[in-house]
Amino acid sequence: MASRIPPSQDESLVEDDALLDLAEAGEEIPDDPDRDMDSPDEDDDDDDIEQAHEIQLQNDSKAHFDLHTDSVFCIAQHPHDSSIVATGSGDDTTYVFDASPPSPLLPHSYESNPSTSRPSLPPLAKISGHTDSVNAVTYSLPRGDYLLTGGLDGRLRVHTTSDQHYGLLAEAQEVPEINFLSPCPHPSYPDTVALGASDGSVWVYRIDARDEGAPLQVVQAYYLHTGSCTAGAWTAEGSLLATVSEDGSLYVYDVFGEGASAAVTRSPSQPLVALTAEDQRFAVDGGLYCVAIAPGGAYVAVGGAGGMIRVVSLPRLGTISSAIQGRKGGGARNNKSGGKHTSGITESAGVGQAGQILASLQCQSDGVESLSFSAPPLSLLAAGSVDGSIALYDTAHRFAVRRHIRDAHEEYAVVKVEFCTEPGKGHLLTSCGMDGVVRRWDTRGGTAATAHGLAGQWRGHRGEGERGGVLGFIQSGRRIVTAGDDAVSMVFEDNMG
């Protein structure tokens, strides 16, 4: 209700009160040095501020999937159809979708805000059943007949991909939490998967839907790590499995007994290589968090706290039998394999050399989160660090530092690095980080490469500490599909040739 002047009050007095007194006119209101004249008032709607911030985000994606309601922790692609992608999330669910961008594409100017400018890619399947975050997801090899999910509830769930609804085939729960799943590429042991658990145990399972009584069978179980098993990797031919742990240990297992048959180990239950923090030459204070095996299988690299990397030799089981036969014949030709290396580490580790520490590396200041070897003819090892940098080591020249990209993802952690495997693109290294950006690097050349070899970058995820960042990706040809901490998966395409 509008205020009224009481009838008894003199209107002239009211007029005088409304006038500014001359003494008051000389008063100065002191400026608030902390107040920005362009900043909104404190009582402005926070939603409007947030909306204005989102509109300013750059989005280079061609498509997106946003049906998860929590962080997307893991991502995998079908081995035969790389457009079919599975994602696991903190919302306890797994989605399967086709990452092919819709055609025709919207004009680029319409793509500044995917949540309003275009619809999400539709799901092919939604998979429930976990009671905690889905922390790992993978397709079995070689045909992708099964999709496996691992959760922080300790459950391993196997789904058949021949069913459009991805029906549940089998389930196992032997551990408190599953940290990773790694499919085995061995041609003689299809549909075999390894997992690492928070209690340090390592399990290898075989899936066979034809066995109705036990479609999911334990091949091996190892209990050697005393801390959480953080990462694992198979050799390219699938004969050996290497795992690392927060306790700083590395174990390499002869899962299928090929080393035992060649008299290298007594049985598959014993590790082929065992190194722990008790060996001061190998010790990494703070633990190990990633592992990668060279394409030829001659050595394994492990990375951990403080930017530390250790390189350890492996036996090549495929050549052990011929090596043993060669020793029986004797002769100078057999002695050549014992000669020293003159230009770094080559792909020729023998039986007696297994478990030797070939190199101890450190040029980054914080934990190494990811490692990747390039395919021949390149001879590079890439390391992504929590300090935001990427280091490239030359494996053919005693692991000399070829390039150190200190601001690869500014001051934000590098989550994953991976060399492209497409023909003609093996020199490209893809990386993602908690800054919410995906980048590709041309690793050819030395330290003087222009812009450190940056070949392309793609934005769209939230980053910079705002519940964002890219937690992983898969890549195939020109396409990169991400797992975002902002609950979104984005599809980027490299059109740079």
XYZ file of C-alpha atoms in Angstrom:
497
model
C 0.000 0.000 0.000
C 1.339 3.441 -0.868
C 2.149 5.659 2.150
C -0.010 8.699 2.863
C 0.751 11.962 4.670
C -1.424 12.422 7.766
C -3.829 15.357 7.372
C -2.503 17.009 10.497
C 1.008 17.191 9.104
C 2.130 20.353 7.246
C 2.957 19.394 3.630
C 5.685 22.054 3.494
C 7.550 20.284 6.279
C 7.476 17.107 4.318
C 8.909 18.889 1.283
C 11.744 20.314 3.367
C 12.590 16.904 4.777
C 12.858 15.523 1.264
C 15.465 18.134 0.284
C 19.202 17.374 0.772
C 20.801 19.530 3.496
C 23.798 21.574 2.295
C 26.030 20.055 4.961
C 25.092 16.600 3.805
C 25.864 17.526 0.214
C 29.524 17.855 1.077
C 29.778 14.372 2.523
C 31.672 11.806 0.501
C 30.781 8.155 0.540
C 34.080 6.260 0.718
C 34.721 3.762 -2.074
C 34.819 0.083 -1.225
C 38.134 -1.125 -2.655
C 36.861 -4.720 -2.678
C 33.790 -3.928 -4.737
C 33.910 -4.355 -8.489
C 31.567 -1.893 -10.171
C 30.891 -4.448 -12.881
C 30.147 -7.283 -10.463
C 26.550 -8.273 -9.752
C 24.860 -7.353 -6.490
C 25.077 -9.855 -3.686
C 21.387 -10.557 -3.859
C 21.482 -11.491 -7.560
C 20.130 -14.899 -8.406
C 22.984 -17.456 -8.301
C 21.295 -19.458 -11.037
C 21.531 -16.501 -13.424
C 25.247 -16.191 -12.717
C 25.789 -19.893 -13.302
C 23.771 -19.800 -16.514
C 25.798 -16.851 -17.811
C 29.004 -18.773 -17.060
C 27.823 -21.869 -18.912
C 26.907 -19.886 -22.008
C 30.483 -18.650 -22.227
C 31.862 -22.200 -22.346
C 33.425 -23.290 -25.631
C 32.086 -26.548 -26.971
C 33.897 -28.256 -29.839
C 31.982 -31.534 -29.644
C 30.006 -33.006 -32.525
C 27.640 -34.920 -30.244
C 27.180 -35.705 -26.564
C 25.564 -38.169 -24.181
C 24.236 -36.764 -20.902
C 21.864 -39.301 -19.321
C 24.209 -40.095 -16.427
C 23.466 -38.174 -13.230
C 26.949 -38.422 -11.720
C 30.569 -38.461 -12.834
C 31.453 -40.794 -15.717
C 34.377 -42.772 -14.302
C 35.118 -45.232 -17.114
C 34.582 -45.773 -20.819
C 35.118 -48.606 -23.320
C 34.469 -49.245 -27.003
C 33.436 -52.393 -28.825
C 36.490 -54.075 -30.448
C 34.722 -54.621 -33.798
C 32.453 -51.551 -33.923
C 34.278 -48.598 -32.404
C 31.156 -46.422 -32.582
C 29.508 -48.548 -29.856
C 30.574 -47.100 -26.509
C 29.876 -48.128 -22.898
C 30.241 -45.774 -19.919
C 30.161 -46.421 -16.171
C 29.216 -43.769 -13.645
C 28.957 -42.752 -10.040
C 25.189 -43.120 -10.423
C 25.724 -46.934 -10.257
C 24.640 -47.458 -13.874
C 26.195 -48.325 -17.224
C 24.946 -46.933 -20.512
C 25.636 -48.195 -24.019
C 25.231 -45.770 -26.923
C 26.245 -45.205 -30.527
C 28.794 -42.382 -30.626
C 28.257 -41.647 -34.310
C 27.290 -37.958 -34.604
C 23.788 -37.423 -35.993
C 23.497 -36.383 -39.623
C 23.049 -33.714 -40.736
C 25.028 -31.867 -38.072
C 23.731 -28.651 -36.621
C 25.567 -25.484 -37.646
C 28.621 -24.921 -35.489
C 27.206 -21.625 -34.207
C 24.340 -23.553 -32.579
C 26.628 -25.813 -30.597
C 27.755 -23.458 -27.828
C 25.442 -25.169 -25.313
C 24.706 -28.841 -26.022
C 22.115 -29.162 -23.277
C 19.749 -26.775 -25.078
C 20.931 -26.632 -28.682
C 20.766 -30.333 -29.490
C 19.464 -33.532 -27.935
C 21.645 -36.124 -26.265
C 22.627 -39.209 -28.216
C 20.030 -41.887 -27.467
C 20.975 -44.922 -25.343
C 21.100 -48.388 -26.820
C 20.906 -49.953 -23.362
C 20.808 -48.965 -19.711
C 22.362 -51.491 -17.340
C 21.624 -51.468 -13.618
C 22.500 -53.865 -10.819
C 25.470 -52.310 -9.030
C 24.886 -50.813 -5.589
C 27.861 -48.453 -5.800
C 29.776 -46.563 -8.494
C 30.685 -48.407 -11.683
C 34.440 -47.985 -11.630
C 35.520 -50.164 -14.574
C 34.012 -51.314 -17.850
C 35.386 -53.337 -20.760
C 34.397 -55.517 -23.697
C 35.873 -58.995 -23.952
C 38.329 -59.864 -26.706
C 38.522 -60.677 -29.518
C 34.886 -60.336 -30.661
C 33.311 -58.245 -27.923
C 30.796 -60.977 -27.075
C 30.526 -59.754 -23.491
C 30.436 -56.439 -21.668
C 31.906 -56.567 -18.172
C 31.370 -53.978 -15.450
C 33.207 -53.670 -12.132
C 32.001 -51.593 -9.217
C 33.025 -50.144 -5.903
C 30.546 -52.666 -4.494
C 33.055 -55.393 -5.449
C 30.775 -56.955 -8.043
C 31.891 -58.196 -11.429
C 28.901 -58.409 -13.767
C 28.954 -60.014 -17.228
C 26.410 -59.045 -19.892
C 25.890 -60.608 -23.305
C 26.173 -58.183 -26.199
C 24.144 -60.389 -28.542
C 21.084 -59.349 -26.542
C 20.012 -55.798 -27.388
C 19.132 -55.331 -23.717
C 22.578 -56.553 -22.617
C 21.113 -59.242 -20.403
C 23.024 -60.412 -17.339
C 24.898 -63.682 -17.909
C 26.826 -64.042 -14.653
C 28.001 -62.207 -11.566
C 30.820 -62.641 -9.029
C 31.700 -60.804 -5.839
C 35.002 -61.837 -4.304
C 36.548 -58.453 -3.389
C 35.580 -55.233 -1.571
C 36.106 -52.896 -4.564
C 37.178 -53.358 -8.175
C 39.769 -50.868 -9.399
C 40.263 -51.952 -13.007
C 39.336 -54.497 -15.654
C 41.742 -55.533 -18.410
C 40.750 -57.875 -21.271
C 43.284 -60.470 -22.365
C 44.328 -60.390 -26.063
C 45.678 -63.971 -26.144
C 44.189 -65.686 -29.224
C 44.128 -69.068 -27.493
C 42.248 -67.776 -24.438
C 39.347 -65.659 -25.706
C 36.921 -63.859 -23.389
C 39.417 -63.738 -20.528
C 39.572 -60.704 -18.250
C 41.790 -59.646 -15.329
C 40.716 -57.423 -12.454
C 42.592 -55.663 -9.668
C 40.967 -55.067 -6.290
C 41.251 -52.691 -3.358
C 42.421 -55.532 -1.109
C 45.450 -56.084 -3.372
C 44.193 -59.281 -4.960
C 44.296 -59.980 -8.702
C 41.743 -62.249 -10.395
C 41.619 -63.689 -13.902
C 38.254 -64.927 -15.176
C 37.179 -66.825 -18.251
C 33.654 -66.386 -19.689
C 31.888 -69.137 -21.602
C 28.145 -68.811 -22.093
C 27.983 -72.417 -23.334
C 28.727 -73.625 -19.809
C 25.303 -73.053 -18.274
C 26.419 -74.276 -14.881
C 29.428 -71.957 -14.543
C 29.640 -69.371 -17.331
C 32.133 -67.320 -15.267
C 35.142 -69.298 -14.073
C 38.249 -68.309 -12.119
C 41.442 -69.028 -14.068
C 43.890 -67.659 -11.496
C 43.812 -65.643 -8.282
C 46.872 -63.915 -6.817
C 47.284 -62.451 -3.322
C 50.766 -60.926 -3.441
C 50.130 -57.173 -3.215
C 49.708 -55.851 0.318
C 48.042 -52.613 -0.786
C 45.329 -51.727 -3.249
C 46.057 -53.056 -6.755
C 45.881 -49.881 -8.834
C 46.606 -50.892 -12.440
C 47.338 -53.833 -14.715
C 48.379 -54.541 -18.304
C 48.816 -57.572 -20.564
C 51.631 -58.096 -23.010
C 50.558 -57.595 -26.620
C 50.211 -61.346 -27.249
C 48.444 -61.851 -23.911
C 50.817 -64.330 -22.283
C 51.918 -62.179 -19.329
C 49.997 -59.932 -16.920
C 51.731 -57.135 -14.960
C 50.101 -55.430 -11.966
C 51.165 -52.655 -9.565
C 49.989 -51.523 -6.172
C 49.876 -48.683 -3.685
C 52.420 -50.664 -1.681
C 54.988 -49.983 -4.427
C 55.177 -53.553 -5.711
C 55.245 -54.941 -9.251
C 54.335 -58.520 -10.087
C 54.324 -60.161 -13.498
C 52.313 -63.379 -13.811
C 52.618 -66.267 -16.230
C 48.836 -66.718 -16.175
C 48.516 -69.600 -18.640
C 51.666 -71.509 -17.718
C 53.624 -70.800 -20.883
C 56.670 -69.860 -18.819
C 56.318 -73.023 -16.741
C 56.283 -75.147 -19.871
C 59.498 -73.451 -20.949
C 61.095 -74.068 -17.513
C 61.150 -70.367 -16.623
C 58.756 -70.718 -13.677
C 57.607 -73.698 -11.666
C 53.884 -72.972 -12.013
C 51.463 -70.248 -13.126
C 50.731 -69.484 -9.470
C 54.236 -68.054 -9.008
C 55.144 -64.587 -10.321
C 57.601 -64.421 -13.152
C 58.867 -61.049 -11.873
C 58.509 -59.776 -8.307
C 59.807 -56.377 -7.177
C 58.758 -54.598 -3.994
C 59.608 -51.453 -2.047
C 62.039 -53.505 0.036
C 64.436 -53.237 -2.899
C 65.717 -49.676 -2.525
C 66.651 -49.506 -6.195
C 63.015 -50.064 -7.108
C 61.259 -48.362 -4.188
C 58.867 -45.496 -4.945
C 57.726 -43.735 -1.800
C 53.976 -43.249 -2.152
C 53.191 -46.246 -4.339
C 52.684 -47.127 -8.002
C 49.602 -46.144 -10.000
C 50.104 -47.020 -13.666
C 51.785 -49.637 -15.831
C 52.508 -50.096 -19.545
C 54.308 -52.824 -21.491
C 56.460 -52.150 -24.546
C 54.953 -53.350 -27.849
C 57.538 -56.112 -28.217
C 57.085 -57.248 -24.624
C 60.749 -56.823 -23.675
C 60.134 -54.528 -20.695
C 57.474 -52.968 -18.517
C 57.309 -49.378 -17.252
C 55.611 -48.477 -13.980
C 54.855 -44.972 -12.708
C 54.048 -43.631 -9.291
C 54.359 -40.906 -6.716
C 56.845 -38.076 -7.043
C 57.148 -38.420 -10.809
C 59.047 -41.702 -10.475
C 59.197 -44.259 -13.296
C 60.921 -47.637 -13.207
C 61.613 -49.750 -16.297
C 61.987 -53.499 -15.734
C 62.957 -56.237 -18.193
C 60.618 -59.100 -19.078
C 61.211 -62.492 -20.661
C 59.721 -62.976 -24.090
C 57.965 -66.290 -23.771
C 57.469 -66.602 -27.498
C 61.219 -66.875 -28.017
C 62.172 -68.813 -24.911
C 61.884 -72.256 -26.456
C 64.107 -71.347 -29.380
C 66.547 -69.706 -26.989
C 66.804 -72.886 -24.938
C 67.388 -74.972 -28.059
C 70.083 -72.506 -29.133
C 71.929 -72.913 -25.847
C 72.108 -76.647 -26.364
C 73.900 -76.106 -29.667
C 76.380 -73.615 -28.238
C 78.576 -71.636 -30.615
C 79.527 -68.017 -31.087
C 76.220 -67.169 -32.732
C 74.373 -67.879 -29.485
C 76.710 -65.672 -27.505
C 75.777 -62.585 -29.496
C 72.539 -62.241 -27.540
C 74.597 -61.583 -24.445
C 76.341 -58.544 -25.865
C 75.792 -55.192 -24.206
C 73.471 -52.553 -25.662
C 75.161 -49.602 -27.278
C 72.176 -47.361 -27.955
C 69.544 -47.762 -25.284
C 67.160 -50.594 -24.609
C 66.205 -52.899 -27.456
C 63.353 -55.385 -27.742
C 65.455 -58.422 -26.844
C 65.235 -59.276 -23.149
C 66.224 -62.871 -22.511
C 65.314 -65.333 -19.801
C 68.140 -64.440 -17.475
C 67.491 -60.727 -17.814
C 63.892 -60.854 -16.553
C 63.289 -58.643 -13.532
C 66.301 -56.388 -14.022
C 65.795 -52.656 -13.434
C 66.791 -51.114 -16.739
C 66.088 -47.454 -15.939
C 64.971 -45.149 -13.130
C 63.421 -41.964 -14.483
C 62.166 -38.729 -12.962
C 61.650 -35.407 -14.705
C 58.176 -34.616 -13.373
C 57.462 -33.227 -9.925
C 54.281 -35.092 -8.995
C 52.690 -38.504 -9.414
C 52.699 -40.254 -12.785
C 49.073 -41.152 -13.568
C 49.389 -42.642 -17.056
C 51.979 -44.277 -19.329
C 51.869 -45.186 -23.018
C 54.367 -46.675 -25.459
C 54.391 -45.696 -29.114
C 54.269 -48.361 -31.797
C 57.306 -48.996 -34.046
C 59.052 -47.421 -35.835
C 58.784 -44.729 -33.143
C 60.476 -45.531 -29.840
C 58.809 -43.285 -27.258
C 57.375 -43.623 -23.774
C 54.854 -40.929 -22.763
C 54.122 -40.106 -19.121
C 51.274 -37.924 -17.860
C 51.631 -36.379 -14.419
C 49.536 -34.778 -11.695
C 51.748 -31.690 -12.084
C 50.041 -31.027 -15.439
C 52.985 -32.024 -17.615
C 53.703 -34.697 -20.204
C 57.184 -36.208 -20.598
C 58.400 -38.069 -23.673
C 61.288 -40.502 -23.193
C 63.321 -41.989 -26.053
C 63.470 -45.722 -25.391
C 66.099 -46.247 -28.096
C 68.568 -43.821 -26.484
C 68.700 -44.888 -22.867
C 65.336 -43.286 -22.097
C 66.649 -39.770 -22.615
C 64.029 -37.039 -22.244
C 62.946 -36.175 -25.779
C 60.428 -33.528 -24.737
C 58.962 -32.199 -21.486
C 55.673 -30.356 -22.018
C 55.405 -28.606 -18.657
C 52.038 -26.904 -19.228
C 50.348 -29.645 -21.222
C 47.169 -29.166 -19.185
C 48.230 -26.010 -17.381
C 48.379 -26.638 -13.636
C 45.745 -29.365 -13.708
C 46.465 -33.084 -13.492
C 46.969 -35.112 -16.645
C 44.636 -38.092 -16.295
C 45.480 -40.155 -19.378
C 47.945 -40.253 -22.270
C 47.656 -42.685 -25.182
C 49.340 -42.981 -28.560
C 47.079 -43.385 -31.577
C 47.118 -46.828 -33.125
C 45.593 -45.952 -36.499
C 47.915 -46.442 -39.512
C 49.788 -43.255 -40.297
C 48.883 -41.644 -36.966
C 51.222 -43.444 -34.602
C 53.118 -40.207 -33.941
C 50.038 -38.556 -32.403
C 49.621 -38.647 -28.634
C 46.195 -37.911 -27.141
C 45.876 -36.585 -23.602
C 43.120 -35.447 -21.252
C 43.177 -33.659 -17.934
C 41.260 -32.124 -15.093
C 41.197 -28.825 -17.000
C 38.409 -30.359 -19.081
C 40.399 -30.281 -22.333
C 41.414 -33.043 -24.760
C 44.632 -32.410 -26.672
C 46.675 -34.125 -29.369
C 50.424 -33.787 -29.732
C 52.719 -34.467 -32.662
C 55.600 -36.305 -31.011
C 57.925 -36.126 -34.000
C 60.933 -33.873 -33.582
C 62.800 -32.839 -30.466
C 62.528 -30.262 -27.729
C 62.307 -27.333 -30.152
C 58.962 -28.421 -31.657
C 56.613 -25.488 -32.224
C 54.077 -25.164 -29.370
C 55.568 -28.385 -27.964
C 54.000 -30.173 -30.916
C 50.377 -29.292 -30.099
C 48.343 -30.584 -33.056
C 44.818 -29.898 -31.813
C 42.648 -29.353 -28.762
C 38.968 -29.755 -27.992
C 36.929 -28.098 -25.263
C 33.437 -28.597 -23.959
C 33.697 -30.160 -20.511
C 33.684 -28.173 -17.356
C 37.119 -27.994 -15.835
C 39.363 -25.928 -13.636
C 38.138 -27.462 -10.408
C 34.412 -26.890 -11.008
C 33.342 -30.536 -10.649
C 34.747 -31.079 -14.082
C 37.600 -32.527 -16.016
C 38.004 -35.472 -18.351
C 38.484 -38.775 -16.510
C 39.193 -40.888 -19.575
C 38.644 -41.340 -23.290
C 38.601 -43.846 -26.111
C 39.838 -43.035 -29.608
C 39.428 -44.561 -33.034
C 40.473 -42.845 -36.232
C 39.398 -39.224 -36.117
C 36.944 -39.740 -33.273
C 37.562 -39.228 -29.562
C 34.844 -39.994 -26.997
C 35.307 -38.816 -23.418
C 34.266 -39.701 -19.882
C 33.537 -36.458 -18.062
C 33.537 -35.671 -14.374
C 30.575 -33.403 -15.234
C 28.450 -36.518 -16.025
C 28.693 -35.947 -19.788
C 30.424 -37.909 -22.559
C 31.411 -35.822 -25.566
C 32.250 -36.862 -29.102
C 35.077 -34.904 -30.730
C 36.403 -35.305 -34.254
C 39.918 -34.514 -35.426
C 39.577 -32.901 -38.842
C 43.179 -31.799 -39.028
C 44.271 -34.658 -41.281
